[in-house]
């Protein structure tokens, strides 16, 4: 990094004030900053791109990453020196390129993206040293007065390899002062050793399980991509229960056999107990986990081990993609269609899309697995950009469940009940056969709305444009957007009427109440994110279901995430219409995916399964497609409609979200931005308009939606647009490229 390099291309290179005679570098701190700052390197200090360094920033000491040569746009006399280099593995070049790419694509500050890759500050500290003790080979025992404790320690060390002090004290009964005295006398040497890796290596000697011919063909195709090396993206397209996990375990094994690292992204890692058990069965170890439930000490160990290459497999949520892999060789995105891969706060990105970009930057293969692939992924397959391997049959003797549609307009539940007579009858038969059933309702709590029958007052969150959900088990009303809670009142706060507060609509708690009254002798469990909060709780639920300690599961979408319960033969979807209506571009696609995944929980063992969809709209194309098992027909219609309107994957979308705590400031900023909105062929800007959640977590929100032809450079267009308007610091303008949520 020469001075010549640091000033090359600099407009001020001929200005004496900008002449640089010492090494200068640019350093990016993990703060929401647009780019790195220039610094001087003290004489005698060696610094390379990727090094973690301490720097002065304002009046504070900050950490950052050396991003490269100095930009040279600040007078050399004004540059400050870095304090030093931290004892951590340098950030790999491909990780820094990935951060730059994500920043450019999402239009988020580089430093904000870097913060996701530096999420464990403690990992940059040197690990606590480990000391072991052993006998000195050249020590003369006759020169030291030998007490009984000293004799025991000397004899123990003479028969064993170097040991830690705790083990010596425990085995000999000696005190700390005895060991210290022997070290000072030269009889015992203290050795500092490198801490062992906290992660066991996968056992690659475990043989491949018995795969079907179809699975073997798919697994071999994926392994060929790994062994060939280079960039490739393959869709593993398999129906529910077809054994996709066992298939993609094979390319994982192939990558590990080459000494490479692998990352597997799961949409709900904290709830994936069965997946982890299957991995343990296949590779003999538990993989390194990366998600919000992992403790800080374990996160520190994982980050370090990823950086030095000692951990070979990471399984995690979307943030696992930003770990500093030393030698990443394969990425797997399971359930690639899942909306949970989209991060809506901070840096707004879709982990599946960023994973594909990371694979391209690293020149490595990536596998996208799903039973209901996203339309974007299918479009890439059709365009020849992605490969596809298919699994059209369930594993073993299992077959796809039959699907029955119940028209609740004809087959009506009793008043204030939600289970139809037909579904109730089928549940009775299922329990009589010693089988298990699931009732699916994607609504947490007891009721989604509480109102007063006297005055019509509805309980709304004070911080959000959302109704408060009653949780009767807790005696509370809660907002599921910001977490606000209030005690469930006995009287109406608006009119003071007693006994007039009524729950409207069902949640899973209300469904549980009905099931308990209808089937008093069966064992029922409710599973939602309110009570299944982490791997331990999920594993315990799985074990109870496998042990047949549960007859009926009632739950939300967390039960759609790949669970395999061989005795579960009946799935009843209580409200199949939920999510079909509204102005959300992806409402139909998302509903089809969710209902298909839920239906896929039935009949995964050797007993046939049945799925019953309760609906008031049996003619809806989503319901008809699921009943007919015709995914292709649904996708063709959905893609045709998207093409007609120029919507993804046939066009591009972006959103601007303007928010602030003062409504008038938000409206003023939105008006100013809207006044200079771009116009042109192949471009349409809608807004500003209040967002459906126009108040969220105490912030007022206005939205623009930008639709453009695929050839439009969306990021450049938005950058030029926003550069024309200066907004006050109290107003936040967020950019969402490829929005998935329209709330």
mmCIF file of C-alpha atoms in Angstrom, residues 333-596:
data_model
loop_
_atom_site.group_PDB
_atom_site.id
_atom_site.type_symbol
_atom_site.label_atom_id
_atom_site.label_comp_id
_atom_site.label_asym_id
_atom_site.label_seq_id
_atom_site.Cartn_x
_atom_site.Cartn_y
_atom_site.Cartn_z
ATOM 1 C CA UNK A 333 -30.944 -22.366 1.757
ATOM 2 C CA UNK A 334 -33.695 -24.641 3.054
ATOM 3 C CA UNK A 335 -37.333 -23.606 2.501
ATOM 4 C CA UNK A 336 -36.025 -20.908 0.156
ATOM 5 C CA UNK A 337 -39.535 -19.558 -0.383
ATOM 6 C CA UNK A 338 -39.987 -18.579 3.269
ATOM 7 C CA UNK A 339 -40.921 -14.982 4.042
ATOM 8 C CA UNK A 340 -38.840 -15.266 7.256
ATOM 9 C CA UNK A 341 -35.694 -14.863 5.147
ATOM 10 C CA UNK A 342 -36.643 -11.235 4.529
ATOM 11 C CA UNK A 343 -35.267 -8.811 7.115
ATOM 12 C CA UNK A 344 -37.580 -5.826 7.429
ATOM 13 C CA UNK A 345 -35.651 -3.663 9.930
ATOM 14 C CA UNK A 346 -32.244 -2.013 9.780
ATOM 15 C CA UNK A 347 -30.559 -3.252 6.618
ATOM 16 C CA UNK A 348 -33.529 -4.518 4.594
ATOM 17 C CA UNK A 349 -32.544 -7.592 2.595
ATOM 18 C CA UNK A 350 -33.694 -11.053 1.536
ATOM 19 C CA UNK A 351 -31.255 -13.700 2.758
ATOM 20 C CA UNK A 352 -31.970 -16.053 -0.154
ATOM 21 C CA UNK A 353 -31.037 -13.418 -2.715
ATOM 22 C CA UNK A 354 -27.996 -12.318 -0.729
ATOM 23 C CA UNK A 355 -26.938 -15.974 -0.407
ATOM 24 C CA UNK A 356 -26.984 -16.325 -4.193
ATOM 25 C CA UNK A 357 -24.856 -13.184 -4.459
ATOM 26 C CA UNK A 358 -22.439 -14.515 -1.822
ATOM 27 C CA UNK A 359 -22.067 -17.761 -3.793
ATOM 28 C CA UNK A 360 -21.271 -15.819 -6.976
ATOM 29 C CA UNK A 361 -18.701 -13.624 -5.233
ATOM 30 C CA UNK A 362 -17.048 -16.690 -3.697
ATOM 31 C CA UNK A 363 -17.231 -18.789 -6.847
ATOM 32 C CA UNK A 364 -19.036 -21.630 -5.036
ATOM 33 C CA UNK A 365 -22.229 -23.708 -5.463
ATOM 34 C CA UNK A 366 -25.501 -22.949 -3.691
ATOM 35 C CA UNK A 367 -28.549 -25.201 -3.217
ATOM 36 C CA UNK A 368 -32.063 -23.778 -2.794
ATOM 37 C CA UNK A 369 -34.491 -26.367 -1.384
ATOM 38 C CA UNK A 370 -38.291 -26.135 -1.281
ATOM 39 C CA UNK A 371 -41.516 -27.998 -1.891
ATOM 40 C CA UNK A 372 -43.112 -24.716 -2.974
ATOM 41 C CA UNK A 373 -40.388 -22.663 -4.687
ATOM 42 C CA UNK A 374 -40.828 -18.928 -5.002
ATOM 43 C CA UNK A 375 -41.888 -17.592 -8.379
ATOM 44 C CA UNK A 376 -38.606 -15.681 -8.608
ATOM 45 C CA UNK A 377 -36.634 -18.916 -8.248
ATOM 46 C CA UNK A 378 -38.823 -20.740 -10.771
ATOM 47 C CA UNK A 379 -38.368 -17.881 -13.238
ATOM 48 C CA UNK A 380 -34.583 -18.205 -12.871
ATOM 49 C CA UNK A 381 -34.867 -21.941 -13.539
ATOM 50 C CA UNK A 382 -36.941 -21.329 -16.666
ATOM 51 C CA UNK A 383 -34.440 -18.717 -17.853
ATOM 52 C CA UNK A 384 -31.608 -21.234 -17.504
ATOM 53 C CA UNK A 385 -29.807 -19.299 -14.763
ATOM 54 C CA UNK A 386 -30.469 -22.014 -12.157
ATOM 55 C CA UNK A 387 -30.313 -25.801 -12.432
ATOM 56 C CA UNK A 388 -33.143 -27.923 -11.050
ATOM 57 C CA UNK A 389 -33.277 -31.433 -9.586
ATOM 58 C CA UNK A 390 -36.689 -32.827 -8.709
ATOM 59 C CA UNK A 391 -38.125 -35.239 -6.150
ATOM 60 C CA UNK A 392 -41.672 -36.165 -7.124
ATOM 61 C CA UNK A 393 -42.327 -38.971 -4.631
ATOM 62 C CA UNK A 394 -42.524 -39.228 -0.877
ATOM 63 C CA UNK A 395 -39.818 -41.259 0.806
ATOM 64 C CA UNK A 396 -40.515 -44.908 1.628
ATOM 65 C CA UNK A 397 -44.114 -46.076 1.722
ATOM 66 C CA UNK A 398 -45.577 -42.616 2.385
ATOM 67 C CA UNK A 399 -47.867 -41.006 -0.185
ATOM 68 C CA UNK A 400 -49.262 -37.505 -0.483
ATOM 69 C CA UNK A 401 -52.417 -36.923 1.583
ATOM 70 C CA UNK A 402 -55.834 -36.595 0.027
ATOM 71 C CA UNK A 403 -57.323 -33.094 0.215
ATOM 72 C CA UNK A 404 -60.968 -32.355 0.975
ATOM 73 C CA UNK A 405 -62.588 -28.927 0.824
ATOM 74 C CA UNK A 406 -65.292 -28.062 3.365
ATOM 75 C CA UNK A 407 -67.592 -25.201 2.359
ATOM 76 C CA UNK A 408 -68.441 -23.576 5.692
ATOM 77 C CA UNK A 409 -71.407 -21.814 4.066
ATOM 78 C CA UNK A 410 -73.067 -25.215 3.715
ATOM 79 C CA UNK A 411 -71.386 -27.203 6.489
ATOM 80 C CA UNK A 412 -71.696 -24.567 9.201
ATOM 81 C CA UNK A 413 -70.067 -24.800 12.631
ATOM 82 C CA UNK A 414 -72.266 -24.248 15.671
ATOM 83 C CA UNK A 415 -72.676 -20.666 16.898
ATOM 84 C CA UNK A 416 -69.397 -19.352 18.354
ATOM 85 C CA UNK A 417 -67.691 -22.548 17.255
ATOM 86 C CA UNK A 418 -65.134 -22.949 14.472
ATOM 87 C CA UNK A 419 -64.856 -26.681 13.820
ATOM 88 C CA UNK A 420 -67.412 -27.874 11.237
ATOM 89 C CA UNK A 421 -69.443 -31.088 11.803
ATOM 90 C CA UNK A 422 -67.537 -32.851 9.002
ATOM 91 C CA UNK A 423 -64.134 -32.031 10.463
ATOM 92 C CA UNK A 424 -65.364 -32.933 13.954
ATOM 93 C CA UNK A 425 -66.497 -36.363 12.741
ATOM 94 C CA UNK A 426 -63.149 -37.006 11.049
ATOM 95 C CA UNK A 427 -61.306 -35.999 14.212
ATOM 96 C CA UNK A 428 -63.329 -38.523 16.236
ATOM 97 C CA UNK A 429 -62.421 -41.274 13.756
ATOM 98 C CA UNK A 430 -58.730 -40.304 13.835
ATOM 99 C CA UNK A 431 -58.513 -40.464 17.623
ATOM 100 C CA UNK A 432 -60.437 -43.769 17.661
ATOM 101 C CA UNK A 433 -57.796 -45.244 15.308
ATOM 102 C CA UNK A 434 -55.010 -44.273 17.696
ATOM 103 C CA UNK A 435 -53.706 -41.613 15.301
ATOM 104 C CA UNK A 436 -52.824 -37.958 15.740
ATOM 105 C CA UNK A 437 -54.342 -34.820 14.231
ATOM 106 C CA UNK A 438 -53.426 -31.180 13.764
ATOM 107 C CA UNK A 439 -55.667 -28.116 13.657
ATOM 108 C CA UNK A 440 -54.005 -25.183 11.927
ATOM 109 C CA UNK A 441 -55.015 -21.571 12.508
ATOM 110 C CA UNK A 442 -52.495 -18.850 11.789
ATOM 111 C CA UNK A 443 -53.671 -16.554 14.584
ATOM 112 C CA UNK A 444 -51.994 -16.358 17.969
ATOM 113 C CA UNK A 445 -53.888 -15.584 21.151
ATOM 114 C CA UNK A 446 -57.561 -16.007 22.001
ATOM 115 C CA UNK A 447 -59.150 -13.501 19.634
ATOM 116 C CA UNK A 448 -57.725 -11.004 17.120
ATOM 117 C CA UNK A 449 -60.108 -8.232 18.213
ATOM 118 C CA UNK A 450 -62.037 -7.250 21.313
ATOM 119 C CA UNK A 451 -64.939 -4.782 21.081
ATOM 120 C CA UNK A 452 -67.653 -3.375 23.271
ATOM 121 C CA UNK A 453 -71.156 -4.474 22.267
ATOM 122 C CA UNK A 454 -72.612 -1.381 23.973
ATOM 123 C CA UNK A 455 -70.680 1.423 22.234
ATOM 124 C CA UNK A 456 -68.599 -0.330 19.560
ATOM 125 C CA UNK A 457 -65.236 0.614 21.084
ATOM 126 C CA UNK A 458 -62.385 -1.470 19.697
ATOM 127 C CA UNK A 459 -59.165 -2.032 21.594
ATOM 128 C CA UNK A 460 -56.293 -0.667 19.540
ATOM 129 C CA UNK A 461 -52.558 -0.410 20.207
ATOM 130 C CA UNK A 462 -51.550 3.154 21.181
ATOM 131 C CA UNK A 463 -48.269 2.752 19.264
ATOM 132 C CA UNK A 464 -49.484 0.993 16.099
ATOM 133 C CA UNK A 465 -52.365 0.923 13.650
ATOM 134 C CA UNK A 466 -53.295 -2.537 14.884
ATOM 135 C CA UNK A 467 -55.915 -4.154 17.088
ATOM 136 C CA UNK A 468 -54.851 -5.586 20.426
ATOM 137 C CA UNK A 469 -54.983 -9.384 20.501
ATOM 138 C CA UNK A 470 -56.515 -10.980 23.563
ATOM 139 C CA UNK A 471 -54.349 -13.586 25.307
ATOM 140 C CA UNK A 472 -56.812 -15.024 27.785
ATOM 141 C CA UNK A 473 -54.271 -17.408 29.305
ATOM 142 C CA UNK A 474 -52.238 -14.365 30.396
ATOM 143 C CA UNK A 475 -55.179 -12.090 31.113
ATOM 144 C CA UNK A 476 -53.697 -9.512 28.740
ATOM 145 C CA UNK A 477 -54.259 -7.662 25.501
ATOM 146 C CA UNK A 478 -51.131 -7.513 23.331
ATOM 147 C CA UNK A 479 -49.917 -5.880 20.140
ATOM 148 C CA UNK A 480 -48.070 -8.391 17.966
ATOM 149 C CA UNK A 481 -46.184 -5.626 16.166
ATOM 150 C CA UNK A 482 -44.550 -3.641 18.978
ATOM 151 C CA UNK A 483 -45.149 -5.878 22.011
ATOM 152 C CA UNK A 484 -47.343 -3.391 23.912
ATOM 153 C CA UNK A 485 -49.381 -5.122 26.640
ATOM 154 C CA UNK A 486 -52.301 -4.088 28.800
ATOM 155 C CA UNK A 487 -54.341 -5.937 31.410
ATOM 156 C CA UNK A 488 -57.615 -7.222 29.985
ATOM 157 C CA UNK A 489 -60.255 -4.866 31.456
ATOM 158 C CA UNK A 490 -63.566 -5.864 33.032
ATOM 159 C CA UNK A 491 -65.405 -2.764 31.826
ATOM 160 C CA UNK A 492 -65.319 -0.748 28.614
ATOM 161 C CA UNK A 493 -62.885 2.195 28.986
ATOM 162 C CA UNK A 494 -64.994 4.249 26.550
ATOM 163 C CA UNK A 495 -68.505 3.887 27.976
ATOM 164 C CA UNK A 496 -67.995 2.098 31.299
ATOM 165 C CA UNK A 497 -70.366 -0.750 30.415
ATOM 166 C CA UNK A 498 -69.829 -4.024 32.293
ATOM 167 C CA UNK A 499 -70.123 -7.454 30.686
ATOM 168 C CA UNK A 500 -70.226 -6.048 27.171
ATOM 169 C CA UNK A 501 -66.691 -6.811 25.994
ATOM 170 C CA UNK A 502 -66.756 -9.486 23.310
ATOM 171 C CA UNK A 503 -63.942 -11.372 21.568
ATOM 172 C CA UNK A 504 -64.297 -11.328 17.783
ATOM 173 C CA UNK A 505 -62.974 -14.204 15.708
ATOM 174 C CA UNK A 506 -60.876 -17.151 16.794
ATOM 175 C CA UNK A 507 -57.238 -17.469 17.786
ATOM 176 C CA UNK A 508 -55.517 -20.715 18.700
ATOM 177 C CA UNK A 509 -56.365 -20.277 22.395
ATOM 178 C CA UNK A 510 -60.062 -20.049 21.567
ATOM 179 C CA UNK A 511 -59.748 -23.058 19.276
ATOM 180 C CA UNK A 512 -58.070 -24.958 22.122
ATOM 181 C CA UNK A 513 -60.991 -24.074 24.394
ATOM 182 C CA UNK A 514 -63.446 -25.448 21.839
ATOM 183 C CA UNK A 515 -61.416 -28.633 21.257
ATOM 184 C CA UNK A 516 -61.175 -29.238 25.008
ATOM 185 C CA UNK A 517 -64.953 -29.003 25.357
ATOM 186 C CA UNK A 518 -65.572 -31.151 22.270
ATOM 187 C CA UNK A 519 -62.964 -33.846 23.024
ATOM 188 C CA UNK A 520 -62.542 -33.868 26.827
ATOM 189 C CA UNK A 521 -60.647 -37.165 26.894
ATOM 190 C CA UNK A 522 -57.851 -36.440 24.430
ATOM 191 C CA UNK A 523 -54.465 -34.845 25.038
ATOM 192 C CA UNK A 524 -54.127 -31.452 23.358
ATOM 193 C CA UNK A 525 -51.120 -29.159 22.915
ATOM 194 C CA UNK A 526 -50.960 -25.616 21.529
ATOM 195 C CA UNK A 527 -47.828 -24.667 19.597
ATOM 196 C CA UNK A 528 -47.153 -21.023 18.743
ATOM 197 C CA UNK A 529 -44.214 -18.648 18.993
ATOM 198 C CA UNK A 530 -45.660 -17.581 22.349
ATOM 199 C CA UNK A 531 -44.902 -20.909 24.031
ATOM 200 C CA UNK A 532 -42.360 -22.628 21.742
ATOM 201 C CA UNK A 533 -39.488 -20.195 22.181
ATOM 202 C CA UNK A 534 -36.283 -21.931 21.249
ATOM 203 C CA UNK A 535 -34.649 -25.259 20.395
ATOM 204 C CA UNK A 536 -35.181 -26.784 23.854
ATOM 205 C CA UNK A 537 -38.933 -26.160 23.879
ATOM 206 C CA UNK A 538 -39.226 -27.364 20.277
ATOM 207 C CA UNK A 539 -37.275 -30.541 21.012
ATOM 208 C CA UNK A 540 -39.468 -31.303 24.019
ATOM 209 C CA UNK A 541 -42.625 -30.834 21.917
ATOM 210 C CA UNK A 542 -41.261 -33.103 19.186
ATOM 211 C CA UNK A 543 -40.439 -35.778 21.749
ATOM 212 C CA UNK A 544 -43.915 -35.654 23.293
ATOM 213 C CA UNK A 545 -45.564 -35.980 19.886
ATOM 214 C CA UNK A 546 -43.263 -38.873 18.884
ATOM 215 C CA UNK A 547 -43.995 -40.608 22.197
ATOM 216 C CA UNK A 548 -47.717 -40.252 21.434
ATOM 217 C CA UNK A 549 -48.240 -38.146 24.540
ATOM 218 C CA UNK A 550 -50.231 -35.769 22.329
ATOM 219 C CA UNK A 551 -53.362 -36.604 20.324
ATOM 220 C CA UNK A 552 -54.183 -33.181 18.891
ATOM 221 C CA UNK A 553 -51.801 -30.384 17.971
ATOM 222 C CA UNK A 554 -53.248 -26.891 17.587
ATOM 223 C CA UNK A 555 -50.882 -24.300 16.185
ATOM 224 C CA UNK A 556 -49.822 -21.527 13.876
ATOM 225 C CA UNK A 557 -47.342 -21.459 11.017
ATOM 226 C CA UNK A 558 -44.450 -22.751 13.139
ATOM 227 C CA UNK A 559 -46.008 -26.214 12.694
ATOM 228 C CA UNK A 560 -45.550 -25.915 8.926
ATOM 229 C CA UNK A 561 -41.746 -25.894 9.183
ATOM 230 C CA UNK A 562 -40.751 -29.405 8.155
ATOM 231 C CA UNK A 563 -41.917 -31.416 11.159
ATOM 232 C CA UNK A 564 -42.200 -35.160 10.635
ATOM 233 C CA UNK A 565 -44.756 -36.949 12.826
ATOM 234 C CA UNK A 566 -45.429 -40.482 11.479
ATOM 235 C CA UNK A 567 -48.724 -40.945 13.386
ATOM 236 C CA UNK A 568 -50.172 -37.590 12.314
ATOM 237 C CA UNK A 569 -52.736 -38.509 9.662
ATOM 238 C CA UNK A 570 -55.251 -35.642 9.728
ATOM 239 C CA UNK A 571 -54.656 -31.930 9.228
ATOM 240 C CA UNK A 572 -57.587 -29.566 9.563
ATOM 241 C CA UNK A 573 -57.106 -26.002 8.331
ATOM 242 C CA UNK A 574 -59.692 -24.070 10.327
ATOM 243 C CA UNK A 575 -59.634 -20.894 8.230
ATOM 244 C CA UNK A 576 -58.080 -21.548 4.830
ATOM 245 C CA UNK A 577 -59.194 -18.099 3.628
ATOM 246 C CA UNK A 578 -56.950 -16.270 6.078
ATOM 247 C CA UNK A 579 -54.328 -14.352 4.104
ATOM 248 C CA UNK A 580 -56.007 -14.693 0.697
ATOM 249 C CA UNK A 581 -57.534 -11.220 0.647
ATOM 250 C CA UNK A 582 -55.846 -7.816 0.674
ATOM 251 C CA UNK A 583 -53.645 -5.803 -1.638
ATOM 252 C CA UNK A 584 -50.446 -7.742 -1.014
ATOM 253 C CA UNK A 585 -48.778 -8.674 -4.305
ATOM 254 C CA UNK A 586 -47.665 -12.031 -2.904
ATOM 255 C CA UNK A 587 -50.799 -12.868 -0.871
ATOM 256 C CA UNK A 588 -51.938 -15.703 -3.137
ATOM 257 C CA UNK A 589 -48.430 -17.139 -3.551
ATOM 258 C CA UNK A 590 -47.723 -16.960 0.175
ATOM 259 C CA UNK A 591 -51.068 -18.546 1.066
ATOM 260 C CA UNK A 592 -50.526 -21.359 -1.423
ATOM 261 C CA UNK A 593 -47.062 -22.046 -0.015
ATOM 262 C CA UNK A 594 -48.199 -21.987 3.621
ATOM 263 C CA UNK A 595 -51.255 -24.199 3.090
ATOM 264 C CA UNK A 596 -49.250 -26.661 0.997
#
